[in-house]
Coordinates of C-alpha atoms in Angstrom, one line a residue:
Chain K
M1 CA 92.5 166.1 101.4
F2 CA 91.4 167.8 98.2
V3 CA 89.0 165.1 97.4
L4 CA 87.4 165.5 100.8
L5 CA 87.2 169.2 100.4
R6 CA 85.6 168.8 97.0
H7 CA 83.1 166.4 98.5
L8 CA 82.3 169.1 101.1
Q9 CA 82.0 171.8 98.5
R10 CA 79.5 169.7 96.6
V11 CA 77.4 169.0 99.7
R12 CA 77.4 172.7 100.6
R13 CA 76.3 173.6 97.0
E14 CA 73.5 171.0 97.1
A15 CA 72.3 172.1 100.5
A16 CA 72.3 175.7 99.4
L17 CA 71.9 176.9 103.0
P18 CA 70.9 180.6 103.3
R19 CA 73.3 182.8 105.2
R20 CA 72.2 184.3 108.5
Q21 CA 71.5 188.0 108.6
G22 CA 72.9 190.0 111.5
A23 CA 75.3 188.9 114.1
R24 CA 74.1 186.9 117.1
S25 CA 75.4 184.0 119.1
L26 CA 74.3 181.4 121.6
A27 CA 76.4 179.0 123.6
I28 CA 74.8 175.7 124.3
R29 CA 75.8 173.2 127.0
H30 CA 74.5 169.7 126.4
V31 CA 73.8 167.3 129.3
D32 CA 72.7 163.7 128.7
A33 CA 70.5 162.7 131.7
G34 CA 69.8 159.2 130.6
S35 CA 68.9 159.3 126.9
C36 CA 69.1 156.4 124.4
N37 CA 71.8 158.2 122.4
A38 CA 69.5 159.0 119.4
C39 CA 69.1 162.6 120.5
E40 CA 72.9 162.9 120.8
H41 CA 73.3 161.6 117.3
E42 CA 70.9 164.3 116.0
L43 CA 72.4 167.0 118.1
T44 CA 75.8 166.1 116.6
A45 CA 74.3 166.2 113.2
I46 CA 73.3 169.8 113.3
A47 CA 77.0 170.6 112.9
A48 CA 77.1 168.4 109.7
P49 CA 77.5 170.3 106.4
Q50 CA 73.8 169.7 105.5
Y51 CA 72.8 171.9 108.5
D52 CA 75.9 173.8 109.6
F53 CA 74.2 175.4 112.6
Q54 CA 77.4 177.3 113.4
R55 CA 76.6 179.8 110.6
F56 CA 73.9 181.1 113.0
G57 CA 76.4 181.7 115.7
L58 CA 75.3 178.6 117.6
D59 CA 77.9 176.5 119.3
I60 CA 78.1 173.6 121.7
V61 CA 80.5 174.6 124.5
A62 CA 82.6 172.5 126.8
S63 CA 81.7 174.1 130.1
P64 CA 78.5 175.3 131.7
R65 CA 80.5 178.5 132.7
H66 CA 80.5 179.4 129.0
A67 CA 76.9 178.6 128.3
D68 CA 73.7 180.5 127.8
V69 CA 71.5 177.4 127.3
L70 CA 71.5 174.1 129.1
L71 CA 70.2 171.5 126.6
V72 CA 69.0 168.4 128.4
T73 CA 68.3 165.0 126.8
G74 CA 66.9 161.9 128.5
P75 CA 64.3 161.1 131.2
I76 CA 66.6 162.3 134.1
T77 CA 67.9 159.2 135.9
R78 CA 68.3 159.3 139.6
R79 CA 72.1 159.1 139.1
M80 CA 72.2 162.1 136.7
E81 CA 70.0 164.4 138.8
G82 CA 73.0 165.7 140.8
P83 CA 75.4 166.3 137.9
L84 CA 72.6 168.0 136.0
L85 CA 71.7 170.4 138.8
S86 CA 75.5 171.1 139.3
A87 CA 75.8 172.1 135.7
Y88 CA 72.8 174.4 136.0
E89 CA 74.2 176.0 139.1
A90 CA 77.6 176.6 137.4
M91 CA 76.0 178.6 134.6
P92 CA 76.1 182.4 134.6
E93 CA 72.8 184.3 134.4
P94 CA 70.8 185.0 132.3
R95 CA 70.4 181.3 131.5
R96 CA 67.9 179.2 129.7
V97 CA 67.0 175.5 129.9
A98 CA 65.9 173.5 126.8
A99 CA 64.4 170.0 126.8
L100 CA 65.5 168.0 123.8
G101 CA 63.4 164.9 122.9
D102 CA 60.3 163.2 124.2
C103 CA 62.1 161.7 127.2
A104 CA 63.3 165.1 128.5
L105 CA 59.7 166.3 128.0
G106 CA 58.5 163.4 130.1
C107 CA 56.6 161.8 127.2
N108 CA 56.4 158.0 126.7
V109 CA 59.3 157.4 129.0
L110 CA 60.3 153.7 129.3
A111 CA 62.0 153.0 132.6
D112 CA 61.7 151.5 136.0
P113 CA 60.2 154.5 137.9
A114 CA 62.5 153.8 140.9
E115 CA 65.5 154.7 138.7
L116 CA 64.1 158.1 137.7
A117 CA 64.3 161.5 139.4
L118 CA 61.5 164.0 139.0
P119 CA 60.8 165.1 135.4
L120 CA 63.0 167.9 134.1
D121 CA 60.3 170.6 134.3
Q122 CA 59.9 169.9 138.0
L123 CA 63.6 170.2 138.6
L124 CA 64.5 173.3 136.5
P125 CA 62.5 176.0 134.7
V126 CA 62.2 174.8 131.1
D127 CA 62.1 177.6 128.5
L128 CA 62.2 175.6 125.3
R129 CA 60.6 172.2 124.5
I130 CA 61.8 170.3 121.4
P131 CA 59.6 167.2 120.9
G132 CA 60.4 164.2 118.9
C133 CA 61.9 160.7 119.2
P134 CA 64.4 161.9 118.3
P135 CA 63.8 165.4 116.9
T136 CA 65.5 165.8 113.5
P137 CA 68.5 168.2 113.1
A138 CA 66.3 170.6 111.2
E139 CA 63.7 170.7 114.0
I140 CA 66.4 171.2 116.6
S141 CA 68.0 174.1 114.7
A142 CA 64.6 175.7 114.0
A143 CA 63.5 175.5 117.6
I144 CA 66.7 177.0 119.0
L145 CA 66.7 179.8 116.4
E146 CA 63.1 180.6 117.3
M147 CA 64.2 181.0 120.9
I148 CA 66.9 183.5 119.9
D149 CA 64.6 185.4 117.7
G150 CA 61.9 185.4 120.3
G151 CA 64.3 187.4 122.5
Chain Q
M1 CA 66.2 119.6 134.3
S2 CA 66.6 117.6 131.2
P3 CA 68.6 119.0 128.3
S4 CA 66.4 120.2 125.5
H5 CA 67.9 120.1 122.1
T6 CA 66.6 121.7 119.0
A7 CA 68.4 121.6 115.7
G8 CA 67.8 121.7 112.0
F9 CA 65.7 124.8 112.1
A10 CA 66.6 128.2 110.8
R11 CA 67.2 129.5 114.3
Q12 CA 70.0 129.6 116.9
A13 CA 69.3 126.5 119.0
T14 CA 69.9 126.8 122.7
E15 CA 70.8 123.8 124.8
T16 CA 70.4 124.1 128.6
V17 CA 72.4 122.0 131.0
A18 CA 71.8 122.1 134.8
V19 CA 75.0 122.1 136.8
A20 CA 75.5 121.6 140.5
P21 CA 77.5 124.2 142.4
V22 CA 80.4 121.9 143.1
G23 CA 80.8 121.2 139.4
W24 CA 80.3 124.8 138.2
R25 CA 83.8 125.8 137.4
D26 CA 84.7 122.5 135.8
A27 CA 81.5 122.7 133.6
C28 CA 82.5 126.2 132.4
L29 CA 86.0 125.0 131.7
G30 CA 84.5 122.0 129.8
E31 CA 82.6 124.4 127.6
L32 CA 85.8 126.2 126.7
D33 CA 87.6 122.9 126.1
R34 CA 84.9 121.9 123.5
G35 CA 85.4 125.2 121.7
G36 CA 82.7 127.2 123.4
R37 CA 83.1 131.0 123.8
F38 CA 81.7 132.7 126.8
C39 CA 79.1 135.2 125.8
G40 CA 77.4 136.4 129.0
A41 CA 75.8 135.3 132.2
Y42 CA 72.7 136.5 134.0
A43 CA 70.8 135.9 137.2
V44 CA 67.1 135.0 137.3
G45 CA 64.5 135.0 140.1
A46 CA 64.7 135.9 143.7
G47 CA 65.1 134.2 147.1
A48 CA 65.5 130.4 147.1
G49 CA 64.7 129.8 143.5
R50 CA 67.5 132.0 142.0
R51 CA 69.5 130.7 139.1
W52 CA 72.7 131.8 137.6
N53 CA 72.9 131.1 133.9
A54 CA 76.1 131.2 131.8
L55 CA 76.0 131.3 128.0
F56 CA 78.6 129.8 125.6
A57 CA 78.5 130.3 121.9
D58 CA 79.4 127.2 119.8
G59 CA 79.1 127.9 116.1
E60 CA 75.4 128.5 115.4
A61 CA 74.3 127.0 118.7
T62 CA 74.3 128.5 122.2
R63 CA 74.8 126.4 125.3
M64 CA 73.5 127.5 128.6
L65 CA 74.9 126.2 131.9
S66 CA 72.3 126.8 134.6
L67 CA 73.1 126.8 138.4
E68 CA 70.5 126.8 141.1
V69 CA 71.6 129.2 143.9
G70 CA 70.1 128.4 147.3
E71 CA 69.4 130.9 150.1
G72 CA 72.7 132.2 151.5
E73 CA 74.8 130.3 149.0
A74 CA 77.6 131.9 147.1
V75 CA 78.3 131.1 143.4
P76 CA 81.8 129.8 142.7
T77 CA 83.4 132.6 140.6
I78 CA 84.7 131.9 137.1
V79 CA 86.4 135.3 136.6
D80 CA 89.9 133.8 137.0
L81 CA 89.1 131.3 134.2
L82 CA 87.1 133.8 132.1
P83 CA 88.1 137.4 132.8
G84 CA 85.2 138.4 130.4
A85 CA 82.7 137.4 133.1
D86 CA 83.9 140.1 135.5
W87 CA 81.1 142.6 134.7
D88 CA 78.4 139.9 134.6
E89 CA 79.3 138.8 138.1
R90 CA 79.5 142.3 139.5
E91 CA 76.2 143.2 137.9
A92 CA 74.5 140.1 139.3
H93 CA 75.8 141.0 142.7
D94 CA 74.5 144.6 142.5
L95 CA 71.1 143.9 140.9
H96 CA 70.2 140.4 142.1
G97 CA 72.1 140.1 145.3
L98 CA 74.2 137.1 144.2
D99 CA 77.4 136.5 146.0
F100 CA 80.5 135.0 144.4
A101 CA 83.1 133.0 146.2
G102 CA 86.8 133.0 145.3
R103 CA 87.0 136.4 143.8
E104 CA 89.5 139.0 145.0
S105 CA 86.8 141.7 145.3
L106 CA 83.3 142.4 144.1
R107 CA 83.7 146.1 143.5
P108 CA 80.3 147.8 142.8
L109 CA 79.5 148.2 139.1
V110 CA 75.9 149.1 138.6
A111 CA 75.5 150.3 142.2
H112 CA 77.0 153.7 142.8
T113 CA 78.7 153.8 146.2
A114 CA 80.0 157.1 147.6
A115 CA 83.6 156.3 148.6
T116 CA 85.9 156.3 145.6
G117 CA 88.1 153.6 147.1
S118 CA 85.1 151.2 147.1
W119 CA 84.8 151.0 143.3
T120 CA 88.3 151.7 142.1
V121 CA 91.4 149.5 141.9
P122 CA 93.9 150.7 144.5
V123 CA 96.9 152.2 142.7
S124 CA 99.8 153.6 144.6
G125 CA 103.4 154.6 144.2
E126 CA 105.6 157.6 143.8
G127 CA 104.0 160.3 141.7
T128 CA 100.7 158.5 141.1
Y129 CA 97.5 160.5 141.2
Q130 CA 94.0 160.3 139.9
V131 CA 92.2 162.3 137.2
A132 CA 88.4 162.3 137.3
V133 CA 86.5 162.9 134.1
G134 CA 82.7 163.1 133.8
P135 CA 79.9 162.0 134.1
I136 CA 79.3 165.1 132.0
H137 CA 81.8 165.5 129.1
A138 CA 83.0 168.4 127.0
G139 CA 81.0 167.8 123.8
V140 CA 77.9 166.0 122.8
I141 CA 78.8 162.7 124.5
E142 CA 76.8 160.3 126.6
S143 CA 77.2 160.5 130.4
G144 CA 79.7 158.3 132.2
H145 CA 82.6 158.7 134.6
F146 CA 86.2 157.8 134.1
R147 CA 88.7 157.6 136.9
F148 CA 92.3 157.6 135.5
H149 CA 95.2 156.6 137.7
V150 CA 98.2 158.3 136.1
V151 CA 101.8 159.2 136.5
G152 CA 102.5 162.5 134.8
E153 CA 100.4 162.1 131.6
R154 CA 100.8 158.3 131.4
I155 CA 97.7 156.2 132.2
L156 CA 98.5 153.3 134.6
H157 CA 94.9 152.2 135.0
L158 CA 91.4 153.3 134.1
D159 CA 88.3 152.5 136.2
P160 CA 85.3 153.3 134.1
R161 CA 82.2 154.0 136.2
L162 CA 79.1 153.8 133.9
F163 CA 75.5 153.2 134.7
Y164 CA 74.7 156.9 135.2
K165 CA 72.1 156.2 132.5
H166 CA 70.7 153.1 134.2
R167 CA 67.0 153.2 133.6
G168 CA 66.2 149.7 134.9
L169 CA 64.8 148.8 131.4
Q170 CA 65.1 145.0 131.9
R171 CA 63.3 145.1 135.2
A172 CA 60.7 147.4 133.8
A173 CA 59.9 145.0 131.0
E174 CA 59.2 142.1 133.3
G175 CA 55.5 141.2 133.4
A176 CA 54.9 142.7 130.0
S177 CA 53.8 140.8 126.9
P178 CA 56.7 139.9 124.5
E179 CA 55.2 142.4 122.0
R180 CA 55.2 145.2 124.5
G181 CA 58.7 144.3 125.7
L182 CA 60.1 145.1 122.2
A183 CA 59.9 148.8 123.0
F184 CA 62.3 148.4 126.0
A185 CA 64.8 146.5 124.0
Q186 CA 64.7 149.1 121.2
R187 CA 65.0 152.1 123.5
A188 CA 68.0 150.6 125.3
C189 CA 70.0 152.3 122.6
G190 CA 69.2 154.6 119.7
A191 CA 72.3 153.7 117.7
C192 CA 71.8 149.9 118.1
A193 CA 68.0 149.9 118.0
V194 CA 67.7 147.4 115.2
A195 CA 70.4 145.0 116.5
N196 CA 68.9 145.0 120.0
S197 CA 65.3 144.6 118.7
V198 CA 66.2 141.8 116.3
A199 CA 68.1 140.0 119.1
Y200 CA 65.1 140.4 121.3
A201 CA 62.6 139.4 118.7
L202 CA 64.6 136.2 117.8
A203 CA 64.9 135.3 121.5
C204 CA 61.1 135.8 122.0
E205 CA 60.3 133.8 118.8
A206 CA 62.5 130.9 120.1
A207 CA 60.6 131.0 123.4
L208 CA 57.2 131.2 121.7
G209 CA 57.9 128.5 119.2
L210 CA 58.1 130.7 116.1
V211 CA 60.6 130.6 113.3
A212 CA 61.0 133.7 111.1
D213 CA 60.4 132.9 107.5
R214 CA 62.6 133.8 104.5
E215 CA 61.2 137.2 103.9
A216 CA 61.3 138.2 107.6
R217 CA 64.9 137.1 107.7
R218 CA 65.8 139.1 104.6
G219 CA 64.0 142.2 105.9
R220 CA 65.7 142.1 109.3
T221 CA 69.1 141.6 107.7
L222 CA 68.5 144.6 105.5
L223 CA 67.7 146.7 108.6
L224 CA 70.8 145.4 110.4
E225 CA 73.0 146.4 107.6
L226 CA 71.4 149.8 107.2
E227 CA 72.1 150.3 110.9
R228 CA 75.7 149.2 110.4
L229 CA 76.2 151.5 107.4
Y230 CA 75.3 154.7 109.2
N231 CA 77.2 153.6 112.4
H232 CA 80.4 152.8 110.5
L233 CA 80.2 156.1 108.7
N234 CA 79.7 157.8 112.0
D235 CA 82.6 156.0 113.7
I236 CA 85.0 157.0 110.9
A237 CA 83.8 160.6 111.3
Q238 CA 84.3 160.4 115.0
I239 CA 87.9 159.0 114.7
C240 CA 88.7 161.9 112.3
A241 CA 87.3 164.3 115.0
G242 CA 89.5 162.5 117.6
V243 CA 92.6 163.5 115.7
G244 CA 91.3 166.9 114.9
F245 CA 91.0 166.2 111.1
A246 CA 88.0 168.4 110.3
P247 CA 87.7 167.6 106.5
G248 CA 87.5 163.9 107.2
N249 CA 85.1 164.4 110.1
M250 CA 82.7 166.6 108.1
A251 CA 82.9 164.5 104.9
F252 CA 81.9 161.3 106.8
A253 CA 79.4 163.2 108.9
A254 CA 77.8 164.3 105.5
L255 CA 77.8 160.7 104.3
K256 CA 76.2 159.5 107.5
E257 CA 73.5 162.1 107.1
R258 CA 72.8 160.8 103.6
A259 CA 72.5 157.3 105.1
L260 CA 70.1 158.5 107.8
R261 CA 67.9 160.2 105.1
L262 CA 67.8 157.0 103.1
N263 CA 66.5 155.2 106.3
A264 CA 63.8 157.8 106.7
E265 CA 62.8 157.5 103.1
L266 CA 62.6 153.7 103.4
V267 CA 60.8 153.2 106.7
G268 CA 59.9 156.7 107.9
H269 CA 62.5 156.9 110.7
R270 CA 66.1 158.0 110.5
F271 CA 67.2 155.5 113.2
L272 CA 64.9 152.7 111.9
F273 CA 62.8 152.8 115.1
G274 CA 59.6 150.7 115.1
T275 CA 60.6 148.5 112.2
V276 CA 61.1 145.2 114.0
A277 CA 58.2 143.1 115.2
I278 CA 57.9 139.6 116.7
G279 CA 56.9 137.0 114.0
A280 CA 57.0 139.6 111.2
G281 CA 59.3 141.6 109.0
P282 CA 59.4 144.8 107.1
E283 CA 58.1 145.0 103.5
V284 CA 60.0 146.7 100.7
S285 CA 58.4 147.2 97.4
A286 CA 60.2 146.7 94.1
A287 CA 60.2 150.5 93.4
R288 CA 61.6 151.3 96.8
A289 CA 64.2 148.6 96.6
D290 CA 65.3 150.0 93.2
A291 CA 65.5 153.5 94.4
L292 CA 67.4 152.5 97.5
R293 CA 69.8 150.5 95.5
G294 CA 70.6 153.4 93.2
A295 CA 71.1 155.8 96.2
L296 CA 73.3 153.3 98.0
R297 CA 75.4 152.9 94.9
E298 CA 76.1 156.6 94.8
L299 CA 76.7 156.7 98.5
G300 CA 79.1 153.8 98.2
E301 CA 81.1 155.5 95.5
D302 CA 81.5 158.7 97.5
A303 CA 82.3 156.7 100.6
A304 CA 85.0 154.8 98.7
S305 CA 86.7 157.9 97.4
A306 CA 86.6 159.6 100.8
W307 CA 88.0 156.5 102.4
R308 CA 90.8 156.3 99.9
E309 CA 91.6 159.9 100.5
L310 CA 91.7 159.3 104.3
S311 CA 94.2 156.5 103.9
F312 CA 96.5 158.9 102.1
A313 CA 96.2 161.7 104.7
A314 CA 99.6 161.3 106.3
S315 CA 98.8 163.6 109.2
V316 CA 95.8 161.4 110.2
Q317 CA 97.6 158.1 109.7
A318 CA 100.6 159.2 111.8
R319 CA 98.3 159.6 114.8
L320 CA 96.7 156.1 114.7
G321 CA 99.5 153.5 115.0
G322 CA 100.4 152.0 118.3
V323 CA 97.7 154.0 120.2
G324 CA 95.3 152.1 122.4
V325 CA 96.6 148.6 121.6
L326 CA 94.4 145.7 122.4
S327 CA 96.4 142.4 121.8
A328 CA 94.7 139.4 120.4
E329 CA 95.3 137.5 123.6
D330 CA 93.8 140.2 125.8
A331 CA 90.9 140.7 123.4
A332 CA 90.1 137.0 123.6
A333 CA 90.5 136.8 127.4
L334 CA 88.3 139.9 128.0
G335 CA 85.7 138.7 125.6
A336 CA 86.0 141.6 123.2
V337 CA 83.7 141.3 120.2
G338 CA 82.9 143.2 116.9
P339 CA 85.4 145.6 115.2
A340 CA 87.4 145.7 118.4
A341 CA 88.1 142.0 118.3
R342 CA 88.5 141.8 114.5
A343 CA 91.1 144.7 114.6
A344 CA 93.1 142.5 117.0
G345 CA 93.1 139.7 114.5
I346 CA 90.3 137.6 116.0
A347 CA 88.1 136.3 113.2
L348 CA 84.9 136.7 115.1
D349 CA 81.7 138.0 113.5
C350 CA 78.3 136.7 114.6
R351 CA 77.0 137.2 111.1
S352 CA 78.8 134.1 109.9
T353 CA 76.8 132.0 112.4
S354 CA 73.3 133.6 112.2
P355 CA 70.9 131.1 110.7
G356 CA 67.9 133.3 111.8
L357 CA 69.1 136.0 109.4
W358 CA 70.1 136.2 105.8
Y359 CA 73.9 136.3 105.5
G360 CA 74.5 133.0 103.7
S361 CA 77.2 130.4 104.2
S362 CA 79.9 132.4 102.3
F363 CA 79.9 135.3 104.8
A364 CA 83.4 135.8 106.3
P365 CA 84.5 138.2 109.0
A366 CA 86.5 141.2 107.8
A367 CA 90.2 141.0 108.3
P368 CA 92.3 144.1 108.4
A369 CA 95.7 144.0 106.6
R370 CA 97.4 144.9 109.8
P371 CA 95.5 143.4 112.8
S372 CA 97.6 145.4 115.2
G373 CA 94.7 146.0 117.7
D374 CA 95.4 149.8 117.7
V375 CA 93.3 152.8 116.8
G376 CA 94.4 152.5 113.2
A377 CA 93.3 148.8 112.9
R378 CA 89.9 149.6 114.4
L379 CA 89.5 152.4 111.9
E380 CA 90.6 150.0 109.1
V381 CA 88.0 147.4 110.1
R382 CA 85.2 150.0 109.6
G383 CA 86.7 150.9 106.2
V384 CA 86.9 147.3 105.1
E385 CA 83.4 146.5 106.3
L386 CA 81.7 149.4 104.6
P387 CA 82.0 148.0 101.0
A388 CA 81.0 144.5 102.4
T389 CA 77.9 146.0 104.0
L390 CA 77.0 148.0 100.8
E391 CA 77.4 144.8 98.7
L392 CA 75.2 142.9 101.1
L393 CA 72.6 145.6 100.8
Q394 CA 72.7 145.5 97.0
E395 CA 72.1 141.7 97.1
L396 CA 69.2 142.0 99.6
L397 CA 67.6 144.7 97.5
A398 CA 68.0 142.8 94.2
E399 CA 64.4 141.7 94.6
P400 CA 61.5 143.2 96.6
I401 CA 61.1 142.0 100.2
G402 CA 57.6 140.6 100.9
A403 CA 55.7 140.9 104.2
G404 CA 57.6 138.6 106.5
G405 CA 55.9 136.1 108.8
S406 CA 56.8 133.1 110.8
D407 CA 56.4 129.4 110.8
P408 CA 55.7 127.2 113.9
G409 CA 58.8 125.6 115.5
P410 CA 59.7 124.0 118.8
A411 CA 58.8 126.2 121.8
D412 CA 61.0 126.5 124.9
P413 CA 60.2 128.9 127.8
R414 CA 63.7 130.2 127.3
G415 CA 65.1 131.8 124.2
V416 CA 68.5 133.1 123.4
A417 CA 69.7 134.9 120.3
R418 CA 73.0 136.4 119.2
V419 CA 73.1 139.2 116.6
E420 CA 76.1 141.2 115.3
S421 CA 75.5 144.9 116.1
P422 CA 77.8 147.6 114.7
R423 CA 79.8 147.2 117.9
G424 CA 79.8 143.5 118.1
E425 CA 77.9 140.5 119.3
T426 CA 74.7 141.4 121.1
V427 CA 73.1 138.6 123.1
C428 CA 69.5 138.6 124.3
A429 CA 68.0 136.0 126.6
V430 CA 64.3 135.9 127.3
E431 CA 62.5 133.8 129.8
L432 CA 58.7 133.6 129.6
T433 CA 56.3 132.8 132.4
V434 CA 53.6 130.1 132.0
A435 CA 51.2 133.0 131.1
R436 CA 53.6 133.9 128.3
R437 CA 54.7 137.1 129.9
L438 CA 58.3 138.3 130.2
G439 CA 59.8 136.7 133.3
R440 CA 63.3 137.9 132.6
V441 CA 64.9 139.9 129.7
H442 CA 68.7 140.0 129.6
L443 CA 70.4 142.2 127.0
R444 CA 74.2 142.0 126.8
T445 CA 75.2 144.3 124.0
G446 CA 78.4 144.5 122.0
S447 CA 79.2 147.7 123.9
Y448 CA 78.7 145.9 127.3
A449 CA 81.1 143.2 126.2
N450 CA 83.7 145.6 125.0
W451 CA 83.9 148.2 127.8
P452 CA 86.4 146.2 129.9
A453 CA 88.6 145.7 126.8
L454 CA 88.5 149.5 126.1
A455 CA 89.5 150.2 129.7
H456 CA 92.4 147.7 129.4
A457 CA 93.6 149.2 126.1
T458 CA 94.1 152.6 127.6
A459 CA 96.8 151.5 130.1
D460 CA 100.2 152.8 129.2
N461 CA 98.8 155.4 126.8
L462 CA 98.9 159.2 127.3
L463 CA 95.9 160.7 128.9
P464 CA 95.2 163.1 126.0
D465 CA 95.0 160.1 123.7
F466 CA 92.0 158.7 125.6
P467 CA 89.3 160.5 123.6
L468 CA 90.8 159.1 120.4
I469 CA 91.0 155.6 121.9
N470 CA 87.4 155.9 123.2
K471 CA 86.2 157.0 119.7
S472 CA 88.0 154.1 118.0
F473 CA 85.9 151.7 120.0
E474 CA 82.9 154.1 119.8
L475 CA 80.9 152.1 122.4
C476 CA 77.4 153.2 123.5
Y477 CA 76.9 154.0 127.2
A478 CA 73.1 153.6 126.8
C479 CA 73.3 150.0 125.7
A480 CA 75.6 149.1 128.6
D481 CA 73.7 151.0 131.2
R482 CA 70.2 150.0 130.0

């Protein structure tokens, strides 16, 4: 245990992450609507010690009922359209929608068109677009923080 | 159709044998008797010219039994002989309209039917009820639905319902050139992008009559092991998260992040996208190879000390034994592969039979000290394989890797390749048209092979242990749904 904690201490020292000024928070609900799993790996990584997005008050929550932001990955398969819209409906207002990765942005999507629903921005009002295949953890954190700071 | 035989080349030879419907089951049994191992089946074509092809691994070679399916004819099932063929048959029924005779039921797999009773196994008795989970899960997890049949908190049976992420990638790739098709294989799964692309490239090369040269084989092996490195680190982190052990989760998440950064430094992409090509391999200069060797040595030392610490964390170890047990017998019957099979004591690792890659004849599958088939054994396999992968990487990087190419070899309109992904054997079969376009691409990943085994291993466990059991297999949904 102490060795692991020492490892983490060293990683934190090397990363030298600045502390966030002021108290704010944002609860994010993630929905995978048909991604290749690379966006999920990077979204998980923003909690790793090298990024530690929780220091900004950002958190991934387990229910849309608790969420401020619906963060969507993937090109929206026909089979995920219903669950995605249900998750959005379950969110309290005000609520925002973020598209994570090129697929969710409708860019360079590889699929049989018959298996896809409409692109995300035609199903829901998209407030934040985070391009990349996949976007890096640093890019994801920066884009979300910009949305908070932008009001 | 006459059997075509190719041997003596640095590639996985595929022999095809045409079989009549009446002899289908005996032919499949015959493959098992001669030591073959079922590794997937797929349907090709439409209407009267449909074929049903079953693949059997036999050392370095792959044998294909091919059955012509006439209009209105049903294929004799092999699921009673080979339970591992269950998903293959159900998928062929849903996507290619094949019917199978002699099965108890053909519950929809890829097709999503509305009535729950149509796709679940009937479970009844005093106090039984169902728990539905997903397709959206609590954390950052891929989408898929699990229907648990339980009594109290004890799981009697699990019906996984995947394919929420079905993008029709194989169908979409048809008609494309082999080069263009590479993108579909790669995007089937971000975490197995290299394994899927290499399997696809090797299958295409076999069909095109190309044999990857020494440098291409070394380059691809390097990429495969870099992919395994970050995946194994990730899987250990996830199992720690599954038992709520934050220091282990974060320490291994930090190590995985270091591995991803090394990937980005080497090839410009954290998940190694765009690094595999048909008839070519990645180049690594002497300076880059040296820098990577040094960084990997440091990473390996830190990973070793973190792993040692994890093995002494009594609160973690106490949660792993006897949970999610997959017996060797069930693993073999269900066709489990990769760490899941090795944790059950089955010495199966496709790397020991991959002539198209650079593993050498001395490669031996990892064997855990206690092949108990439980969560602990699956964790241990990752821990044992990490130093082996790091050692392989040091060997590969001992000299620079030149620009890989290919030499001419025998062409066959059909190519099959098997590659060991972080989750197990991934099989890719490619059939080309006369115009050298993709007529059919079939990708059967390690995750696809293991999902039925995972579902089986949950029976008789407590429902709250499912996330831990799930993480110990750490299968991709994307690569199964594709």
